[in-house]
CSV table of C-alpha atoms and ligand atoms in Angstrom, one decimal:
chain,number,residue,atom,x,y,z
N,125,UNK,CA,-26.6,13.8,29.8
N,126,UNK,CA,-25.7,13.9,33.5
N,127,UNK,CA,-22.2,12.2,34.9
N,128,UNK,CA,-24.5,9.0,36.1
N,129,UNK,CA,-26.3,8.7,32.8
N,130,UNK,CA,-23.1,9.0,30.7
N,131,UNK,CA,-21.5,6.4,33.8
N,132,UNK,CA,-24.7,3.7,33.0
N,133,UNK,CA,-24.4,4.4,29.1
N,134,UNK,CA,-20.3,3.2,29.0
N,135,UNK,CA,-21.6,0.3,30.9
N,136,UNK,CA,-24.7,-0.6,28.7
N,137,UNK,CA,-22.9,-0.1,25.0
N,138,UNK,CA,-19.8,-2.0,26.4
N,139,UNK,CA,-21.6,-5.2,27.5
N,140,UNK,CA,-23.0,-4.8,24.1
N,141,UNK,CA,-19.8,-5.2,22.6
N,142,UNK,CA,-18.8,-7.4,24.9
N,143,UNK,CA,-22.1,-9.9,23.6
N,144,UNK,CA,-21.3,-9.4,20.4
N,145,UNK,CA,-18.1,-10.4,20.4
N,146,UNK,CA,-16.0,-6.7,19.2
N,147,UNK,CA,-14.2,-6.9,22.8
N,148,UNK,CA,-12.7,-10.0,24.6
N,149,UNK,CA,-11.2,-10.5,28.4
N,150,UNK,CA,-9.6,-7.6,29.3
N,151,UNK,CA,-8.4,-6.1,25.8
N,152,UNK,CA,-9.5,-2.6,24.6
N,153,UNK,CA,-10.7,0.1,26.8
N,154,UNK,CA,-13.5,3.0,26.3
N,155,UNK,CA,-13.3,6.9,27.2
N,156,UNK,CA,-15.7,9.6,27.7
N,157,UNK,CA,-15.6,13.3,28.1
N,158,UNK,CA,-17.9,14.6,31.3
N,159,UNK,CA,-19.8,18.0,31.4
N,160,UNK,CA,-17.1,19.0,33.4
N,161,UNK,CA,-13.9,18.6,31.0
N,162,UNK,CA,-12.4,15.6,32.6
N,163,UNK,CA,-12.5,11.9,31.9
N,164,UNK,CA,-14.1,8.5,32.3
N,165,UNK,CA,-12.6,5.5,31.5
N,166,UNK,CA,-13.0,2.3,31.9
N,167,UNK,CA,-10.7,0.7,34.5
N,168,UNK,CA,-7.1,-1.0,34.0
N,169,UNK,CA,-7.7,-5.1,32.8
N,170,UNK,CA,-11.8,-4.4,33.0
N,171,UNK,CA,-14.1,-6.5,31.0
N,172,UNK,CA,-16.5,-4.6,28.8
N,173,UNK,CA,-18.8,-7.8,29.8
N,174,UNK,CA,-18.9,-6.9,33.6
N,175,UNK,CA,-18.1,-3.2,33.9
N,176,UNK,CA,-19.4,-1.2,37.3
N,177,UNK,CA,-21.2,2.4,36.6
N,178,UNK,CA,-19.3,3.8,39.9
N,179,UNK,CA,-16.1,1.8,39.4
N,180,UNK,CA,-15.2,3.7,36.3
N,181,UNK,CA,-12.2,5.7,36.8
N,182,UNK,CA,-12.6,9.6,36.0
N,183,UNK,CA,-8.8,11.3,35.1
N,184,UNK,CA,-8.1,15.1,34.5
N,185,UNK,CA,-6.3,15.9,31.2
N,186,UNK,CA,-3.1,15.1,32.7
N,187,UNK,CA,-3.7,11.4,33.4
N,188,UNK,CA,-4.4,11.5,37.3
N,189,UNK,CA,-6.9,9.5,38.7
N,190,UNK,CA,-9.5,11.3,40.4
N,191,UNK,CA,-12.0,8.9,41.3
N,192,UNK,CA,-12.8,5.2,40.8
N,193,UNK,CA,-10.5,2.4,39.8
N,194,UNK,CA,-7.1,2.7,38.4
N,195,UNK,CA,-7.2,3.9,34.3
N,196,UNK,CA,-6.4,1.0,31.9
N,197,UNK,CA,-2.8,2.7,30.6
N,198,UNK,CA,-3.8,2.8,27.1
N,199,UNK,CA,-6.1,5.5,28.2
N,200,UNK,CA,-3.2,8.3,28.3
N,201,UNK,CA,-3.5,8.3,24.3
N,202,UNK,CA,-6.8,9.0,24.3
N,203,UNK,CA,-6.2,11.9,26.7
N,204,UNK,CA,-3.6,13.0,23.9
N,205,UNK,CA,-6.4,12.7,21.6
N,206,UNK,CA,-8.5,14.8,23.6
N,207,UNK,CA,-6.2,17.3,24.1
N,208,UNK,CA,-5.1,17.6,20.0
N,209,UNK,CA,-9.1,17.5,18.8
N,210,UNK,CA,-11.4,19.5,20.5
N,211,UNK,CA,-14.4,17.7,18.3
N,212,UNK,CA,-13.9,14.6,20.2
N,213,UNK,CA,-15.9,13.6,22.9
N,214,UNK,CA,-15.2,9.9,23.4
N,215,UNK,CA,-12.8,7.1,22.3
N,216,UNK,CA,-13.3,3.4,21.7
N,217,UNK,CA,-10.1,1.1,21.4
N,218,UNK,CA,-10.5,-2.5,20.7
N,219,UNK,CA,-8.6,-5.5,19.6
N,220,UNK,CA,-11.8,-6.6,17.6
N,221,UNK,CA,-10.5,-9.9,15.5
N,222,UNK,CA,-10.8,-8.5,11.5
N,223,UNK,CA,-9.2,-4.7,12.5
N,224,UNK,CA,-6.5,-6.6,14.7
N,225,UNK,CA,-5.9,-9.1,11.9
N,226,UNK,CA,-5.5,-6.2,9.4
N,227,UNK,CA,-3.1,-4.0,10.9
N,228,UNK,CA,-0.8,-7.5,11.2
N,229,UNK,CA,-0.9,-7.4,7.8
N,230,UNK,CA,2.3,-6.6,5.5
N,231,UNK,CA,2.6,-3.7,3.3
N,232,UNK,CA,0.1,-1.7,4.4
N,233,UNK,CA,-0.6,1.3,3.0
N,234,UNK,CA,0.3,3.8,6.1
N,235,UNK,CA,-1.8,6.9,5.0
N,236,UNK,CA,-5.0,4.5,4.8
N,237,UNK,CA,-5.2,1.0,5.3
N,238,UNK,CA,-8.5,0.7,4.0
N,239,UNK,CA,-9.7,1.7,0.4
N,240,UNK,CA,-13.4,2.4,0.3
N,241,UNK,CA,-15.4,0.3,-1.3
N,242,UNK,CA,-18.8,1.7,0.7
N,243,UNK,CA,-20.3,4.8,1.2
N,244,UNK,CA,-20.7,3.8,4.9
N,245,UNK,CA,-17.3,3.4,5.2
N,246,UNK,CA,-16.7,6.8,3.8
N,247,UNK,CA,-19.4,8.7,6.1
N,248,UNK,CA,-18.6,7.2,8.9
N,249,UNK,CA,-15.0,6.8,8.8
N,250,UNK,CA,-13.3,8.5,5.7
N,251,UNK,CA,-9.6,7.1,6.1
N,252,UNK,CA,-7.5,5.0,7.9
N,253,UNK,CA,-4.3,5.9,8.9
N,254,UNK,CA,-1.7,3.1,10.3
N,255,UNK,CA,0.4,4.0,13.6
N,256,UNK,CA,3.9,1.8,13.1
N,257,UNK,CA,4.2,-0.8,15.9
N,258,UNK,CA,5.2,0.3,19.4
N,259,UNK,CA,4.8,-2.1,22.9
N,260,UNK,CA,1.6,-1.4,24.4
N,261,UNK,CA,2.0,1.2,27.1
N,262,UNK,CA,4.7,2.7,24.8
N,263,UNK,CA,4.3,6.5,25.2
N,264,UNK,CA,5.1,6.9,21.7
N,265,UNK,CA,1.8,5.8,21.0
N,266,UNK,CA,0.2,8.8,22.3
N,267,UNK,CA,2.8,11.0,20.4
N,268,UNK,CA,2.1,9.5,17.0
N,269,UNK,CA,-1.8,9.7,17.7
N,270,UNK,CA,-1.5,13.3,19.1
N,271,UNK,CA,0.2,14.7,15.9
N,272,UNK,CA,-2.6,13.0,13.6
N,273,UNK,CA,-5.9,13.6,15.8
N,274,UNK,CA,-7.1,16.6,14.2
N,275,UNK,CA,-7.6,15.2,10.9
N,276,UNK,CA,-8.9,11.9,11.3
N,277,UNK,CA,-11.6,9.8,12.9
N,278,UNK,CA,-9.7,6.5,13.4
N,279,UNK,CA,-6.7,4.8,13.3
N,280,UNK,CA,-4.9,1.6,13.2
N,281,UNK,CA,-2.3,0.7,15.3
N,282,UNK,CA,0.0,-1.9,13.6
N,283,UNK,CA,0.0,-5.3,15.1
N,284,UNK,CA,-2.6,-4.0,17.8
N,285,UNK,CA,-6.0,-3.0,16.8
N,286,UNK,CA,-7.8,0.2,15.8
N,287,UNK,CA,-8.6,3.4,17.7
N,288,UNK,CA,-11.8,5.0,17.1
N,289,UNK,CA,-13.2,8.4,17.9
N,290,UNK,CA,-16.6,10.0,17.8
N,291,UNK,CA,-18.8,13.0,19.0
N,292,UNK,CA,-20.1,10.8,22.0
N,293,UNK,CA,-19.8,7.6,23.1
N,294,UNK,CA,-22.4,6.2,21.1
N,295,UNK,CA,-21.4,8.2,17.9
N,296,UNK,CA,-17.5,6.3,18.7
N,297,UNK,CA,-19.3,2.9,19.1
N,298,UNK,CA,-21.1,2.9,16.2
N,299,UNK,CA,-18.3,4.5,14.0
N,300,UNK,CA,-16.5,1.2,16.2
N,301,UNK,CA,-19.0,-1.5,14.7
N,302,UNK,CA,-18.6,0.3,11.2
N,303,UNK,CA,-15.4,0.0,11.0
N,304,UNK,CA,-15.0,-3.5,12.2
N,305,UNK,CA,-17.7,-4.9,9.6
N,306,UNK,CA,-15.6,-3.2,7.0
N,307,UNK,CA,-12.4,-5.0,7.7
N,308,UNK,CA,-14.6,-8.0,8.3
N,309,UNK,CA,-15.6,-7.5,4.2
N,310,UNK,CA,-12.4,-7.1,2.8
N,311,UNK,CA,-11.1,-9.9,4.0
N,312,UNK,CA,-14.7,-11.6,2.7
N,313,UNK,CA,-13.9,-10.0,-0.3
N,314,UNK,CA,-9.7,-11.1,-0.6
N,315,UNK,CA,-10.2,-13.4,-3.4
N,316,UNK,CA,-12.4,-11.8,-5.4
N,317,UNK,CA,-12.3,-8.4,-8.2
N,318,UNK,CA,-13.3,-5.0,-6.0
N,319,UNK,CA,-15.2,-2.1,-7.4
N,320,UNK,CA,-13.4,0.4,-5.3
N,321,UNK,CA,-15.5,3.6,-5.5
N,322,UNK,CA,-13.7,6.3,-7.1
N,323,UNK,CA,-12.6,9.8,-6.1
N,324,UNK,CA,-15.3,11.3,-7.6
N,325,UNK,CA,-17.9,9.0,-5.7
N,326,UNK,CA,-15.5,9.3,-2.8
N,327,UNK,CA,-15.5,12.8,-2.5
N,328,UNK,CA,-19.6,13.3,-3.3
N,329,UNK,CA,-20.1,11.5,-0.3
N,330,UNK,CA,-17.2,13.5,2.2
N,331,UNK,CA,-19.1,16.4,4.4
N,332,UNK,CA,-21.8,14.4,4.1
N,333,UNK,CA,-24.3,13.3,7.1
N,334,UNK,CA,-23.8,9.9,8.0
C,233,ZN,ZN1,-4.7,-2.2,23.1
């Protein structure tokens, strides 16, 4: 895809979102790497509702702005993302309502805060590490993402909301809406006996396509 085509998709699959209720005001931002290595992002405070193809602000690897608007903040961990996993292509961070409400819960398990109970969940998303609460902005963020990149496809951030990578933008946004549905069901599910699948069914369905 050419830079204006992968500028008009951000803005087509955010306004999506944005319809759909996955993103809200300003909160939760959206990433993109260009044919030519750097990065587009959507704008600091931007609605995913009413986002502008040549507004979007394109930053090198290094965090400076190049074109466009100013970068939301939050993008510098994506860039640390980017720069730890060479497989990833684009980044979606929300503060969807059923992934934000899970990482405020207590006691979650840190290594994966969600046990599969679907195959989707497995494909699609495998594990979901939790990232301990740091302010918003706080460069730590990046740091703790950074070390874990490599080996996952998403994260939580505690008390925050969920990072989610993918191959390309729509690849993230889908692996997005996944995820969200999936906290959405557990909490659907709170009251009542889960099959979990086990690690046999788990790990029949790893490597596999989604
Ligand atoms: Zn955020």
């Amino acid at each position: 895809m050419t830079e204006q085509q992968l500028r008009e998709q951000m803005v087509t699959l955010a306004r999506s979102m944005f319809e759909r209720g996955y993103a809200t005001g300003g909160a939760g931002n959206l990433s993109l790497k260009l044919p030519s290595g750097d990065v587009l992002a959507t704008p600091t405070g931007s609605s995913f509702g009413r986002l502008v193809a040549d507004e979007l602000s394109v930053v090198d690897l290094d965090g400076n702005l190049l074109s466009g608007k100013r970068a939301s903040k939050e993008v510098a961990f994506h860039l640390e993302i980017y720069r730890n996993n060479p497989n990833c292509n684009a980044i979606v961070h929300l503060h969807s309502t059923y992934l934000t409400a899970l990482s405020c819960l207590d006691n979650l398990n840190m290594d994966n805060a969600i046990r599969a109970f679907t195959p989707y969940y497995v494909m699609r998303i495998g594990e979901l590490p939790v990232i301990p609460y740091l302010r918003p902005g706080e460069p730590r963020i990046a740091t703790e993402l950074g070390k874990r990149a490599a080996d996952y496809r998403a994260f939580l951030l505690a008390n925050h909301g969920p990072v989610i990578t993918g191959v390309d933008l729509e690849d993230a946004v889908d692996n997005a809406e996944e995820l969200e549905e999936t906290a959405k069901l557990m909490f659907l599910l709170k009251d009542h006996p889960v099959r979990y699948l086990t690690d046999d069914e788990v790990n029949d369905l790893k490597g596999r396509g989604k």
